PDB file of C-alpha atoms in Angstrom:
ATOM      1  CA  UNK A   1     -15.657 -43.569   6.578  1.00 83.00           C
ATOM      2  CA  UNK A   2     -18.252 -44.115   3.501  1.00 89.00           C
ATOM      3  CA  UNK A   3     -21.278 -43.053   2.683  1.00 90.00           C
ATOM      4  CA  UNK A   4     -24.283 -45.079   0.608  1.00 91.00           C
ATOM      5  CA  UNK A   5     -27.106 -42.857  -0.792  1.00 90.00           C
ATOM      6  CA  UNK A   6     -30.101 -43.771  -2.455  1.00 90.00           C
ATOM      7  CA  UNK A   7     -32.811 -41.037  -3.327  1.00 88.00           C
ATOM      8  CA  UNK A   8     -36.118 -42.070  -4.371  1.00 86.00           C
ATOM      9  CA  UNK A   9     -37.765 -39.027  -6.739  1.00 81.00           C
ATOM     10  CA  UNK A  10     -41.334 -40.297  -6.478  1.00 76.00           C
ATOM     11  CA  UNK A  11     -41.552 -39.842  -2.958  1.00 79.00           C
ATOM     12  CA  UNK A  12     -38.722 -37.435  -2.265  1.00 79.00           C
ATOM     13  CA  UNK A  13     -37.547 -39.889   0.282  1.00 85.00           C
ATOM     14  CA  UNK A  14     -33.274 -40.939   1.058  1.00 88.00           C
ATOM     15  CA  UNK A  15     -32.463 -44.035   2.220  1.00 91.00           C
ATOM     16  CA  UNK A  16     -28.564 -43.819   3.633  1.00 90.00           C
ATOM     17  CA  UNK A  17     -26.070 -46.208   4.613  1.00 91.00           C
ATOM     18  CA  UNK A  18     -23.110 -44.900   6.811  1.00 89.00           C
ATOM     19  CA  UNK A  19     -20.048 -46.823   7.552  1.00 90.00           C
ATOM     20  CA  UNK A  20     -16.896 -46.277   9.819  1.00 85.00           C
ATOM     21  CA  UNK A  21     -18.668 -44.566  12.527  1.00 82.00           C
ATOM     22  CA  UNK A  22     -16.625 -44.488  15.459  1.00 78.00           C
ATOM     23  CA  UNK A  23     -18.634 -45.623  18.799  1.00 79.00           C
ATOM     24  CA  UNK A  24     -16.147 -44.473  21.067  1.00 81.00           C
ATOM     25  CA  UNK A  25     -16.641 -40.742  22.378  1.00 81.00           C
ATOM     26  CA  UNK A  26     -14.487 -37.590  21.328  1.00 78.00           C
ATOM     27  CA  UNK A  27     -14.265 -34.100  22.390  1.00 77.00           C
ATOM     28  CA  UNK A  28     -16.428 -31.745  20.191  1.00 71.00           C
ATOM     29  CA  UNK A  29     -16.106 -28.235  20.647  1.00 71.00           C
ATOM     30  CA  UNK A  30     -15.880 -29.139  24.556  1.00 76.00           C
ATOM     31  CA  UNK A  31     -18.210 -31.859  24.982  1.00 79.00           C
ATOM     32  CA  UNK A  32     -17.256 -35.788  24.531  1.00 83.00           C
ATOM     33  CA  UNK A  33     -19.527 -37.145  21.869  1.00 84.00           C
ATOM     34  CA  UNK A  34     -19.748 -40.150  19.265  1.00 84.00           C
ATOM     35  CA  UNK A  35     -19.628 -39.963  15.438  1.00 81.00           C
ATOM     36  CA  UNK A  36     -23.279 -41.414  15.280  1.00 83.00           C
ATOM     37  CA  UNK A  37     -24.742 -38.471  17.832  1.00 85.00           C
ATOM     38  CA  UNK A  38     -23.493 -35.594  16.065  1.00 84.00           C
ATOM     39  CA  UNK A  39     -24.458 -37.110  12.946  1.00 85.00           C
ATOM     40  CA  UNK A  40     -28.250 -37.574  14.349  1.00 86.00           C
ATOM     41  CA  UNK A  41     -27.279 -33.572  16.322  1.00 85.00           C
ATOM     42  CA  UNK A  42     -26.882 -32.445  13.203  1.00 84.00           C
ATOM     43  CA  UNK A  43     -29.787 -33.744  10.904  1.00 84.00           C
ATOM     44  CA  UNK A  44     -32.436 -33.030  13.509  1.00 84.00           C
ATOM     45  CA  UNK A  45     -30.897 -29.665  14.079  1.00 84.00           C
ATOM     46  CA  UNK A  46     -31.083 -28.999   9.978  1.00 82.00           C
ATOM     47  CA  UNK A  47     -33.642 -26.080   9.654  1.00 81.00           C
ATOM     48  CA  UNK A  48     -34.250 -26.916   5.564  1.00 76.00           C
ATOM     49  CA  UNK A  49     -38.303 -27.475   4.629  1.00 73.00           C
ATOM     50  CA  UNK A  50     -37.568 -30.665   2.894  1.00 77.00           C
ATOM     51  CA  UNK A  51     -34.611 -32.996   3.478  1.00 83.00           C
ATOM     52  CA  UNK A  52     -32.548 -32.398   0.362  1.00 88.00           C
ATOM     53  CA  UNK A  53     -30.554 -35.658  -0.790  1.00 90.00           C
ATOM     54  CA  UNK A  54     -27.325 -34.060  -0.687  1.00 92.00           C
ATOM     55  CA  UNK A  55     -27.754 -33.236   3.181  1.00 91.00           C
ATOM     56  CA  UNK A  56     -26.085 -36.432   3.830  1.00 92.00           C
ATOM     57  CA  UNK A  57     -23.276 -36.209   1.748  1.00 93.00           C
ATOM     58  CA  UNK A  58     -22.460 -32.229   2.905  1.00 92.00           C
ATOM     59  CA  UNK A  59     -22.726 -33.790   6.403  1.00 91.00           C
ATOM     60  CA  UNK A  60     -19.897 -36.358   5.401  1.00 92.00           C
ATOM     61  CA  UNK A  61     -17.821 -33.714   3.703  1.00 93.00           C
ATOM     62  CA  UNK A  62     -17.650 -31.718   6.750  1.00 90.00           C
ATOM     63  CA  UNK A  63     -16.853 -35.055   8.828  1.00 87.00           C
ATOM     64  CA  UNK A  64     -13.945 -35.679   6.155  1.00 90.00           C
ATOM     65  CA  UNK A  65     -13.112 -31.656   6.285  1.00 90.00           C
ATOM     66  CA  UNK A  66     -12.378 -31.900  10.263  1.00 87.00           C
ATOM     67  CA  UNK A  67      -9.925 -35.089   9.535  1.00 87.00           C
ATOM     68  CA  UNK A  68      -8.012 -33.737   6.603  1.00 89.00           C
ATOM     69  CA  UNK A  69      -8.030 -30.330   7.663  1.00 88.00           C
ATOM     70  CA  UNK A  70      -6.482 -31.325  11.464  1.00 86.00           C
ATOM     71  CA  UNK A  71      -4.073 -33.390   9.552  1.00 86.00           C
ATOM     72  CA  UNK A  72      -2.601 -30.522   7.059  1.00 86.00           C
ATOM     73  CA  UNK A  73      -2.505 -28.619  10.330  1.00 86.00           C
ATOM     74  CA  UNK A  74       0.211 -30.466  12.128  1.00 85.00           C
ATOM     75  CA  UNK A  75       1.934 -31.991   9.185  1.00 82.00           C
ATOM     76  CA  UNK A  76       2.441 -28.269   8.158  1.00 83.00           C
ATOM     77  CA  UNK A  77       3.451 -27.290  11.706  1.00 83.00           C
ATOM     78  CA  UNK A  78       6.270 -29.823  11.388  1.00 79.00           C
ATOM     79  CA  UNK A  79       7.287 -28.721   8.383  1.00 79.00           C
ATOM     80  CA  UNK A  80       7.721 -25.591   9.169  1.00 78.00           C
ATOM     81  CA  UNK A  81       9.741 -26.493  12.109  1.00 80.00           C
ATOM     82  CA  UNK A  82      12.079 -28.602   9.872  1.00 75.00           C
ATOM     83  CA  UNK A  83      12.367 -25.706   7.307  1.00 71.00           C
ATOM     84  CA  UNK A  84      13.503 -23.289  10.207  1.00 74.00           C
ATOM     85  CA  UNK A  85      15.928 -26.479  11.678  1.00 74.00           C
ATOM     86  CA  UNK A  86      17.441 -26.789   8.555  1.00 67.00           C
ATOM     87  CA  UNK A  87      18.341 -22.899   7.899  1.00 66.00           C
ATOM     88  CA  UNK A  88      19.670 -22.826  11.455  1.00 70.00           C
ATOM     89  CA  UNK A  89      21.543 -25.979  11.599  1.00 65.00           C
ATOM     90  CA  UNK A  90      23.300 -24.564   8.641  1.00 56.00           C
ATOM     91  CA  UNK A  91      24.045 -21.252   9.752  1.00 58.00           C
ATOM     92  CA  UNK A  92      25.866 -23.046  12.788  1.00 60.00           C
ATOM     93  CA  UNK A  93      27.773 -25.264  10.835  1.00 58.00           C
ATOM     94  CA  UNK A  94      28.983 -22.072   8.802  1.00 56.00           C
ATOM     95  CA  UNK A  95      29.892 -19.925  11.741  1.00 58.00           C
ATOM     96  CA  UNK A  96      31.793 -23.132  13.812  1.00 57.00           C
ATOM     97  CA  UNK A  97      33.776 -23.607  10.322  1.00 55.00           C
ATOM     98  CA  UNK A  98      34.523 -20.030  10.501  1.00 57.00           C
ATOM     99  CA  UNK A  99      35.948 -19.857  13.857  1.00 56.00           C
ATOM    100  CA  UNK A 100      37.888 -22.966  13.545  1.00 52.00           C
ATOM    101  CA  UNK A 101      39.831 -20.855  10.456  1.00 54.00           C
ATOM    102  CA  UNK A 102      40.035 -18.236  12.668  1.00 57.00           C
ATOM    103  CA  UNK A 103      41.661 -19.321  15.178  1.00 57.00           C
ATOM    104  CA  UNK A 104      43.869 -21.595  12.839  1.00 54.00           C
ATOM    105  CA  UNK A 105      44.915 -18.249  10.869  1.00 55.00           C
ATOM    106  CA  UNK A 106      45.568 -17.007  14.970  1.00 57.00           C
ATOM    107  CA  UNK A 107      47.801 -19.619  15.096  1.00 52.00           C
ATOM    108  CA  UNK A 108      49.944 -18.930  12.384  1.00 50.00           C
ATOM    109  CA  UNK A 109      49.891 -15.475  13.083  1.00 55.00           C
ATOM    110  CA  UNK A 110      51.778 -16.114  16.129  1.00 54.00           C
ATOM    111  CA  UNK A 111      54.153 -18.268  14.592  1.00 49.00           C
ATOM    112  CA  UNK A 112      55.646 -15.106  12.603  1.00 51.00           C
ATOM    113  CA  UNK A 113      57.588 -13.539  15.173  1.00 52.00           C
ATOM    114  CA  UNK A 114      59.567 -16.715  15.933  1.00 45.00           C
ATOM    115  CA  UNK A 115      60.639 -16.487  11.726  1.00 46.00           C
ATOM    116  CA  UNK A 116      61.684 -13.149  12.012  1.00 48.00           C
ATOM    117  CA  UNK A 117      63.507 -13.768  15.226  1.00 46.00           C
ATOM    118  CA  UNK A 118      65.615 -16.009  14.264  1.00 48.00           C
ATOM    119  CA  UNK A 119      64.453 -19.220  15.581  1.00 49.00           C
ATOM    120  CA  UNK A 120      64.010 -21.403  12.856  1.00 45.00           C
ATOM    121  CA  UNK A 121      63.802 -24.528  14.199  1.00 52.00           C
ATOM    122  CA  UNK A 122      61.126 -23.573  16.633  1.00 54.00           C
ATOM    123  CA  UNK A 123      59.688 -22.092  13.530  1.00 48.00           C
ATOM    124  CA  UNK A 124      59.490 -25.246  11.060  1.00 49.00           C
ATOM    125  CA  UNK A 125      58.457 -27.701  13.983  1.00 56.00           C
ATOM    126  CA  UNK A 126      55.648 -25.674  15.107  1.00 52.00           C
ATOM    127  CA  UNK A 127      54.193 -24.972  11.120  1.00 50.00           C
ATOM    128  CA  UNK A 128      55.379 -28.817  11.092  1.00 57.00           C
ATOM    129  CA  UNK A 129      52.909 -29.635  14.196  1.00 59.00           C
ATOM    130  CA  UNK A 130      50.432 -26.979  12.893  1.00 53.00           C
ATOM    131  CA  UNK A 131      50.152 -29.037   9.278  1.00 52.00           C
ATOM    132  CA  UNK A 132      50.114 -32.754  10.573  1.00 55.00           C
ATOM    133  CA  UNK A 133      46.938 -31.686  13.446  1.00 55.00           C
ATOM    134  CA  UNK A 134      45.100 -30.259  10.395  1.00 50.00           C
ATOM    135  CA  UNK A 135      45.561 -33.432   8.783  1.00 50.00           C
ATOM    136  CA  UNK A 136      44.372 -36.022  11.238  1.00 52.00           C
ATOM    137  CA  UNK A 137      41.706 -34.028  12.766  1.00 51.00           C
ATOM    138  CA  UNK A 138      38.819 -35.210  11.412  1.00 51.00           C
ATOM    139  CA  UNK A 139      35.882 -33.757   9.807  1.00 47.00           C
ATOM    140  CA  UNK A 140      33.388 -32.377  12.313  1.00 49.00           C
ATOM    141  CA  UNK A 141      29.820 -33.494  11.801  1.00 49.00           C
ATOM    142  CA  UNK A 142      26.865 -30.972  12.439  1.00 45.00           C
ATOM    143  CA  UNK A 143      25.596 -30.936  16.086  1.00 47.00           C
ATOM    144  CA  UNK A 144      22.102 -33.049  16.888  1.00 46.00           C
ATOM    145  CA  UNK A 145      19.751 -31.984  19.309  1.00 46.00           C
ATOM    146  CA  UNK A 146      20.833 -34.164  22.540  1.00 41.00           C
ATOM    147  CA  UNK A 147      17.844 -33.362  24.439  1.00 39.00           C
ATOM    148  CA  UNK A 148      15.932 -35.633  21.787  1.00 43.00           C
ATOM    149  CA  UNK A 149      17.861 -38.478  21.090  1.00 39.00           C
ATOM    150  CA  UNK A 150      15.553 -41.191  19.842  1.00 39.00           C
ATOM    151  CA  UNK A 151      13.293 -38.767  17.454  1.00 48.00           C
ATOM    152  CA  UNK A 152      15.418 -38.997  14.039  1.00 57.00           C
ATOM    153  CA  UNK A 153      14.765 -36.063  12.110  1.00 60.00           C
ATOM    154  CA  UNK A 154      13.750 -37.172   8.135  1.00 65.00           C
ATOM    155  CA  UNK A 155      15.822 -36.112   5.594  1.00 69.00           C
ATOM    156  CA  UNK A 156      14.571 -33.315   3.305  1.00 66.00           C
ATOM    157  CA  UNK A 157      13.587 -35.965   0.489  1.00 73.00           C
ATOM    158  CA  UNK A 158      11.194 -37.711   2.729  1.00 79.00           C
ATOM    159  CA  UNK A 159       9.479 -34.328   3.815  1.00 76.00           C
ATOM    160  CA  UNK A 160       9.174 -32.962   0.642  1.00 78.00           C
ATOM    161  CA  UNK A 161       7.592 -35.943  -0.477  1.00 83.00           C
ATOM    162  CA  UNK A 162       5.383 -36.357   2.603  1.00 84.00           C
ATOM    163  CA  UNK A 163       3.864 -33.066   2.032  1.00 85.00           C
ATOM    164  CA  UNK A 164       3.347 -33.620  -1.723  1.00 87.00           C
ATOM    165  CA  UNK A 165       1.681 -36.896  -0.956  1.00 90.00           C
ATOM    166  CA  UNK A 166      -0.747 -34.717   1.328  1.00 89.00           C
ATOM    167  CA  UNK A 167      -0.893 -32.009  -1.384  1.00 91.00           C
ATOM    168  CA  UNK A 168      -2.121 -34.650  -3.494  1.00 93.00           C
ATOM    169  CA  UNK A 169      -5.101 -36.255  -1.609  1.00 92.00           C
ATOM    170  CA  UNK A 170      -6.424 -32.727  -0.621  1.00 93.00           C
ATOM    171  CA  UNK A 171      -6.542 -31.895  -3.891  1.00 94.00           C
ATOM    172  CA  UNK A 172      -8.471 -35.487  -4.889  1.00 94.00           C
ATOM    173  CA  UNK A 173     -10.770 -34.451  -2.163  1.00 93.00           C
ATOM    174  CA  UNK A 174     -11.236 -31.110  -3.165  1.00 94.00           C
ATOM    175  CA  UNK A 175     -12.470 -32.493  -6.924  1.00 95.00           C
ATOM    176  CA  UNK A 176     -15.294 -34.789  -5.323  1.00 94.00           C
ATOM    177  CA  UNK A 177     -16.409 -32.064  -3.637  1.00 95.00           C
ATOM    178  CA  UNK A 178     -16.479 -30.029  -7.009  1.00 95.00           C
ATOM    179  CA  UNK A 179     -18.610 -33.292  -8.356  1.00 94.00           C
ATOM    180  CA  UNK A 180     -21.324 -32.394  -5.410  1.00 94.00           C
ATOM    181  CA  UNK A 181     -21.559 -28.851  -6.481  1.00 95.00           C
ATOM    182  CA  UNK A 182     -22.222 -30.268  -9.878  1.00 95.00           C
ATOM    183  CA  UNK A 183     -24.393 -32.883  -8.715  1.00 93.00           C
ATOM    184  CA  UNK A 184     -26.806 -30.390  -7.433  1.00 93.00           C
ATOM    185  CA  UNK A 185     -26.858 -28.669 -10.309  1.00 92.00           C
ATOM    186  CA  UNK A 186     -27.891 -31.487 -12.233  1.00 91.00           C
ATOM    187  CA  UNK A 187     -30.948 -31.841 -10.052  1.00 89.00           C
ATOM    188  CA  UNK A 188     -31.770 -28.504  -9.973  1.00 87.00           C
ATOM    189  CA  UNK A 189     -31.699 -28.804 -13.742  1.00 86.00           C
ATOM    190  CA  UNK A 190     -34.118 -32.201 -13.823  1.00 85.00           C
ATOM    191  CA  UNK A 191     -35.972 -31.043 -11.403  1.00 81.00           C
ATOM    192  CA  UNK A 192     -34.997 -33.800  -9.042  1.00 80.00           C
ATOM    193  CA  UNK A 193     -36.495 -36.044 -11.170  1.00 76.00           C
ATOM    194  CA  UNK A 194     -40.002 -35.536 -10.058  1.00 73.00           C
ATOM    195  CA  UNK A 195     -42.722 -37.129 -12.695  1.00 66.00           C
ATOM    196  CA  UNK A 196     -44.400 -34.842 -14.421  1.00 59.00           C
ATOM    197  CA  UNK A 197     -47.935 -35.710 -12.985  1.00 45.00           C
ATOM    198  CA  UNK A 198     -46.205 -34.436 -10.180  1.00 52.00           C
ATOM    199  CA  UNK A 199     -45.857 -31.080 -10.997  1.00 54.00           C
ATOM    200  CA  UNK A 200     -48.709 -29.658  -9.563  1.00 61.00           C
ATOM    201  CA  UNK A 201     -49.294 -25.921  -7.830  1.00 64.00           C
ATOM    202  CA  UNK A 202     -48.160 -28.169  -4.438  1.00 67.00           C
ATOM    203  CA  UNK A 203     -45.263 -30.096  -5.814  1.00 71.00           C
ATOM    204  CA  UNK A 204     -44.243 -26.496  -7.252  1.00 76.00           C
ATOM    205  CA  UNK A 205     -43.628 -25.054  -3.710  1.00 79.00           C
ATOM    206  CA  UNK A 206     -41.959 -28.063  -2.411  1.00 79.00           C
ATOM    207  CA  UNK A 207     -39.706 -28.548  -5.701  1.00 82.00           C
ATOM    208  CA  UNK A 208     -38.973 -24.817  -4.881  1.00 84.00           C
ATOM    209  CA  UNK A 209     -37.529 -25.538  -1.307  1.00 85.00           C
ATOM    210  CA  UNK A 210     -35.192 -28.138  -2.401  1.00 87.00           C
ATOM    211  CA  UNK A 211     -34.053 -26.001  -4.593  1.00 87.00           C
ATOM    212  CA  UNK A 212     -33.232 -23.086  -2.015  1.00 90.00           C
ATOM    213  CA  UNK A 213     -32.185 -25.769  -0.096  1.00 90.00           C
ATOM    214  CA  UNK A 214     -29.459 -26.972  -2.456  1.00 90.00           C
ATOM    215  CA  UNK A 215     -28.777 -23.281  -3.031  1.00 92.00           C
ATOM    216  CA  UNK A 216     -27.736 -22.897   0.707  1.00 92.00           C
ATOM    217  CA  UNK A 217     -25.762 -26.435   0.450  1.00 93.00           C
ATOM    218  CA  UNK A 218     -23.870 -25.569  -2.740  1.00 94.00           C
ATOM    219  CA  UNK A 219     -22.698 -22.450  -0.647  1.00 94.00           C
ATOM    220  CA  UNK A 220     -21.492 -24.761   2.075  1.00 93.00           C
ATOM    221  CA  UNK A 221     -19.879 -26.823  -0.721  1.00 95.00           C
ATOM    222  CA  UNK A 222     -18.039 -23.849  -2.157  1.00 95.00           C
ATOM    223  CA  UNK A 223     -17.043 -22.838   1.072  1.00 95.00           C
ATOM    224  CA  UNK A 224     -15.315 -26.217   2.186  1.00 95.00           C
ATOM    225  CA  UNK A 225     -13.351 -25.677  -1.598  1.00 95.00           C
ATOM    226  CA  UNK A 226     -11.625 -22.304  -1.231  1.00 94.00           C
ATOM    227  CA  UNK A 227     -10.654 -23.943   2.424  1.00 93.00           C
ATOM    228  CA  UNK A 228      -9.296 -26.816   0.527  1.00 94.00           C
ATOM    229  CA  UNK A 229      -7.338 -24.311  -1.771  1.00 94.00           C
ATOM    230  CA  UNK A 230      -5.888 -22.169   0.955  1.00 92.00           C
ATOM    231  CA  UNK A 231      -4.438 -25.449   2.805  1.00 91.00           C
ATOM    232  CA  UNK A 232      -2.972 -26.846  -1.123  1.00 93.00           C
ATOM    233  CA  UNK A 233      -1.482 -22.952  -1.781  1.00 92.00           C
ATOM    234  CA  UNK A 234       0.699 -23.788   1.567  1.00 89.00           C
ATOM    235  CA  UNK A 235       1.494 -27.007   1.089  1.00 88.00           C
ATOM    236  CA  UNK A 236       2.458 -25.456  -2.387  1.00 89.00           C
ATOM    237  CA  UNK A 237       4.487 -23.216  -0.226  1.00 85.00           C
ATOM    238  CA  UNK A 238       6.347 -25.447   1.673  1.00 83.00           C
ATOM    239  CA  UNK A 239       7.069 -27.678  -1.349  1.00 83.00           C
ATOM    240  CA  UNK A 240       8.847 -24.705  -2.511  1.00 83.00           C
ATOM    241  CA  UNK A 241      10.479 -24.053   0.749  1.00 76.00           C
ATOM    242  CA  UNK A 242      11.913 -27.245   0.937  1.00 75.00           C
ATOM    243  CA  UNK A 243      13.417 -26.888  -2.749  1.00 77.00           C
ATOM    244  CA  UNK A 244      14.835 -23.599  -1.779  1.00 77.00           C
ATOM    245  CA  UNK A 245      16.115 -24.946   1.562  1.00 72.00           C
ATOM    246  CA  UNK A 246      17.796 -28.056  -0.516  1.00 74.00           C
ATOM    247  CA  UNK A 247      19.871 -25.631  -3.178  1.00 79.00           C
ATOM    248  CA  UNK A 248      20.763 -23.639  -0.657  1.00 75.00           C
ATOM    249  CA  UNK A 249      22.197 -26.473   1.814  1.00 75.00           C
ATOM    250  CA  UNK A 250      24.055 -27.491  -1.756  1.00 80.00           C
ATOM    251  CA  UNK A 251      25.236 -23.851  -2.401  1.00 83.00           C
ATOM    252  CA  UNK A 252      26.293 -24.286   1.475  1.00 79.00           C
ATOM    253  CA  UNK A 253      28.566 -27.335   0.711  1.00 84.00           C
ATOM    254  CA  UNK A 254      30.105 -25.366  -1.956  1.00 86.00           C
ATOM    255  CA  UNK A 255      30.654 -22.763   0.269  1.00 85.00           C
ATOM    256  CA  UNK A 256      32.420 -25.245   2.807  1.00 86.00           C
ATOM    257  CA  UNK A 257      34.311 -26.945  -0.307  1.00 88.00           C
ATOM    258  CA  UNK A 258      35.339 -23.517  -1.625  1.00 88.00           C
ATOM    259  CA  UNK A 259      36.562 -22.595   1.940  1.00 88.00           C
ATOM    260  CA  UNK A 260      38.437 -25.647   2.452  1.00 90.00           C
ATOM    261  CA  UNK A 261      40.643 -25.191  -0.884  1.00 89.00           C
ATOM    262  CA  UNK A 262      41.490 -21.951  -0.026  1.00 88.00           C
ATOM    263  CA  UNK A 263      42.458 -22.978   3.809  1.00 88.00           C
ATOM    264  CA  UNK A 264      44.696 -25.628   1.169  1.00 91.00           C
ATOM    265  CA  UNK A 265      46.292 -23.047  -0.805  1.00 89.00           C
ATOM    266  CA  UNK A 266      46.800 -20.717   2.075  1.00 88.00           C
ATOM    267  CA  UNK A 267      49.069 -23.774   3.397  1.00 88.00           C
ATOM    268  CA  UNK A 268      50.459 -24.730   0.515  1.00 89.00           C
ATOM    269  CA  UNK A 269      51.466 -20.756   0.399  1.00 88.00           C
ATOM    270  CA  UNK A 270      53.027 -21.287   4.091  1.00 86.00           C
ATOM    271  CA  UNK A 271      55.072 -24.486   2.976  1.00 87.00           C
ATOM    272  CA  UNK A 272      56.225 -22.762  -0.075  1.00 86.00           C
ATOM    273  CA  UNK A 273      57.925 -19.866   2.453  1.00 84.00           C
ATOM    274  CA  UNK A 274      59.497 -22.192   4.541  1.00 85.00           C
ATOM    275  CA  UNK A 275      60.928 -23.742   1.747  1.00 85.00           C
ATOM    276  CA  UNK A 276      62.259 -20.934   0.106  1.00 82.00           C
ATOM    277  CA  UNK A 277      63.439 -19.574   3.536  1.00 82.00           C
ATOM    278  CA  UNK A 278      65.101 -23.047   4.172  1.00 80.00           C
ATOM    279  CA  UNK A 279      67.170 -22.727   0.614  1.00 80.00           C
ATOM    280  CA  UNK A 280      68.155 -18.533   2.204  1.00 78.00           C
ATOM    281  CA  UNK A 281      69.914 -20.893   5.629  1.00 78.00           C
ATOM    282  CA  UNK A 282      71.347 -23.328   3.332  1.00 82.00           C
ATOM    283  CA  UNK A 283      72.837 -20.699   1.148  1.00 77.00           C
ATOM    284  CA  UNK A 284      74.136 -19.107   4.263  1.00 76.00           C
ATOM    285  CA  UNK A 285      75.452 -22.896   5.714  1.00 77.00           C
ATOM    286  CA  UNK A 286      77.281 -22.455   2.606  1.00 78.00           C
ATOM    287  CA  UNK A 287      78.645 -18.808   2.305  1.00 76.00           C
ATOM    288  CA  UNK A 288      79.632 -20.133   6.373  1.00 73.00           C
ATOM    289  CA  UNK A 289      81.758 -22.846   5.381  1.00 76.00           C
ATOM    290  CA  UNK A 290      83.501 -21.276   2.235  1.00 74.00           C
ATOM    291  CA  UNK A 291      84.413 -18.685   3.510  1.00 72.00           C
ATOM    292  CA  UNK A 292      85.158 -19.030   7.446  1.00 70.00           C
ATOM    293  CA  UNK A 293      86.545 -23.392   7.375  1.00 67.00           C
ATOM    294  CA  UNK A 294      89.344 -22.362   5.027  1.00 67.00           C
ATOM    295  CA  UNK A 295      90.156 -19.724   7.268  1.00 64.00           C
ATOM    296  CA  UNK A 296      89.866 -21.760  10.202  1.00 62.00           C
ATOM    297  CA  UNK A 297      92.718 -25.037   8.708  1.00 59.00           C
ATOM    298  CA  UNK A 298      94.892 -21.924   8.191  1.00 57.00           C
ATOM    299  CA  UNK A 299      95.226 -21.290  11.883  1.00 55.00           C
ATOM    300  CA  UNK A 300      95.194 -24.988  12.842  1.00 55.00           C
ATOM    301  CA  UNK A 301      98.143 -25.357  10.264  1.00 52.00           C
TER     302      UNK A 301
END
C-alpha cells in the first residue's frame, strides 16, 4: 500500500490518494469486508471536530500495523518451534550416542570371563569381531521427522537471518512512525500554517481542535511504537536464542568428538592387553617346548 497527502492550510481541507487497496473481501474481527470499506468505516466513524491531516496517515499506520504485526507473529511462532527442535534433536542425538557406548562397553564386559577362563582364542576373535564392526559401521545421522517429509527444515543460518531481516524492517517502520509524531508537532508549532488574517476569535477555537485532535493521534502514534518495540525486543530475543542454540550445537560436536577419542583410547587400551597377554602364551609356548620336547626325544630315543 501507499498513501498521497496533500493538506491545503487556507481552507483546512486534505486531498488523499490511496493505492494498493485490496477489492477482494477479508474477515475483520468476524465480518468479511474490503480494504476501501473499513477505510470509509473508519473515517466516518472518526468522532474529531475537524478532520486533522494526519487522520489519514494514522489510518494507514494501523493498516500497515495489522500486516507487520500478523507477520512477526508467525515468523516468531516458527522460530520458536525451531529453537525448541534444535535443543531436542540434540539431546537425542546425545542420549542414542550414549547407549550405543553402553551397550558396546556391555559387550566387552562380557568378553572378560572368556580371558580369564582360559579361552583365548574365543577371546581374541570376538575383541577381533568387536573392533572390525566398530570400524565399518557407519556414522549414524540424526533422525528427521518422517511424518513430514517434503517440509525441509532451514538451517540455523537462514533463520537467524530471516528474523534479523524482519527485525530490521520493523524497526524502519517504527522510525516513520516516529517522523509522524514529529510531524504533528511541527504543526502544532506553525499553527498548521493558517494565515495570520486567519487568526480570528473563530479560527482560534477551530485551530484549538486540531490541536486536541493531534494530541489524541500522537497518543495513537506512540502507542503503535512501544508495540513496535515489544515485537523488535523478541525478535532481539530469538536472535540471541539462535546464537546460543548454534555454540551450543558446536560445544555438542565437541562433546561427540571428545567421546569418540576416548571410545578410541579405551580400544586402543583393549588391544594393548591382548597384546601383552598374547606375549604371557608365547612365553609359555616357549617355557612348553624347552622344557617338556627335550624331555619328550629322550623317551623316543
Amino acid at each position: 500500500m501507499a498513501l498521497s497527502v496533500t493538506f491545503f492550510p487556507g481552507s483546512l481541507t486534505t486531498n488523499a490518494v490511496w493505492y494498493g487497496c485490496d477489492l477482494s473481501k477479508r474477515k475483520f474481527h468476524g465480518d468479511l469486508i474490503t480494504d476501501s470499506e473499513l477505510i470509509c468505516g473508519q473515517l466516518e466513524n472518526f468522532d474529531g471536530g475537524v478532520f486533522h491531516p494526519m487522520v489519514l496517515p494514522v489510518v494507514f499506520a494501523g493498516f500497515e500495523r495489522e500486516k507487520h504485526i500478523g507477520t512477526a507473529r508467525k515468523c516468531l511462532t516458527q522460530f520458536v518451534q525451531r529453537i525448541h527442535d534444535l535443543a531436542h534433536q540434540d539431546l537425542r542425538s546425545m542420549n542414542g550416542n550414549e547407549g550405543f557406548m553402553r551397550s558396546e562397553s556391555n559387550k566387552l564386559e562380557d568378553c572378560a570371563p572368556l580371558m580369564k577362563g582360559g579361552c583365548l582364542a574365543s577371546y581374541f576373535r570376538l575383541v577381533s569381531s568387536l573392533i572390525h564392526s566398530k570400524a565399518a559401521k557407519p556414522v549414524s545421522q540424526p533422525k528427521t521427522n518422517s511424518y513430514q517429509p517434503q517440509e525441509e527444515q532451514e538451517p540455523a543460518v537462514l533463520l537467524w537471518q530471516n528474523i534479523r531481516f524482519l527485525r530490521i524492517g520493523l524497526q524502519n517502520w517504527q522510525a516513520q512512525l516516529r517522523k509522524m509524531i514529529d510531524h504533528i508537532d511541527q504543526l502544532h508549532d506553525t499553527d498548521f500554517g493558517l494565515p495570520v488574517a486567519a487568526r480570528v476569535p473563530n479560527s482560534q477555537t477551530r485551530l484549538h481542535i486540531l490541536q486536541e485532535v493531534g494530541g489524541r493521534l500522537k497518543t495513537r502514534l506512540q502507542d503503535l511504537v512501544d508495540e513496535y518495540d515489544e515485537y523488535i525486543r523478541q525478535c532481539t530475543h530469538i536472535m540471541d536464542g539462535l546464537t546460543l542454540e548454534t555454540q551450543l550445537e558446536l560445544n555438542s560436536i565437541g562433546r561427540k568428538d571428545a567421546r569418540i577419542n576416548q571410545e578410541i583410547s579405551r580400544v586402543n587400551l583393549e588391544v594393548a592387553q591382548m597384546t601383552r597377554l598374547d606375549g604371557s602364551l608365547m612365553k609359555s609356548i616357549a617355557m612348553l617346548c624347552m622344557v617338556f620336547f627335550p624331555t619328550t626325544f629322550v623317551s623316543i630315543s
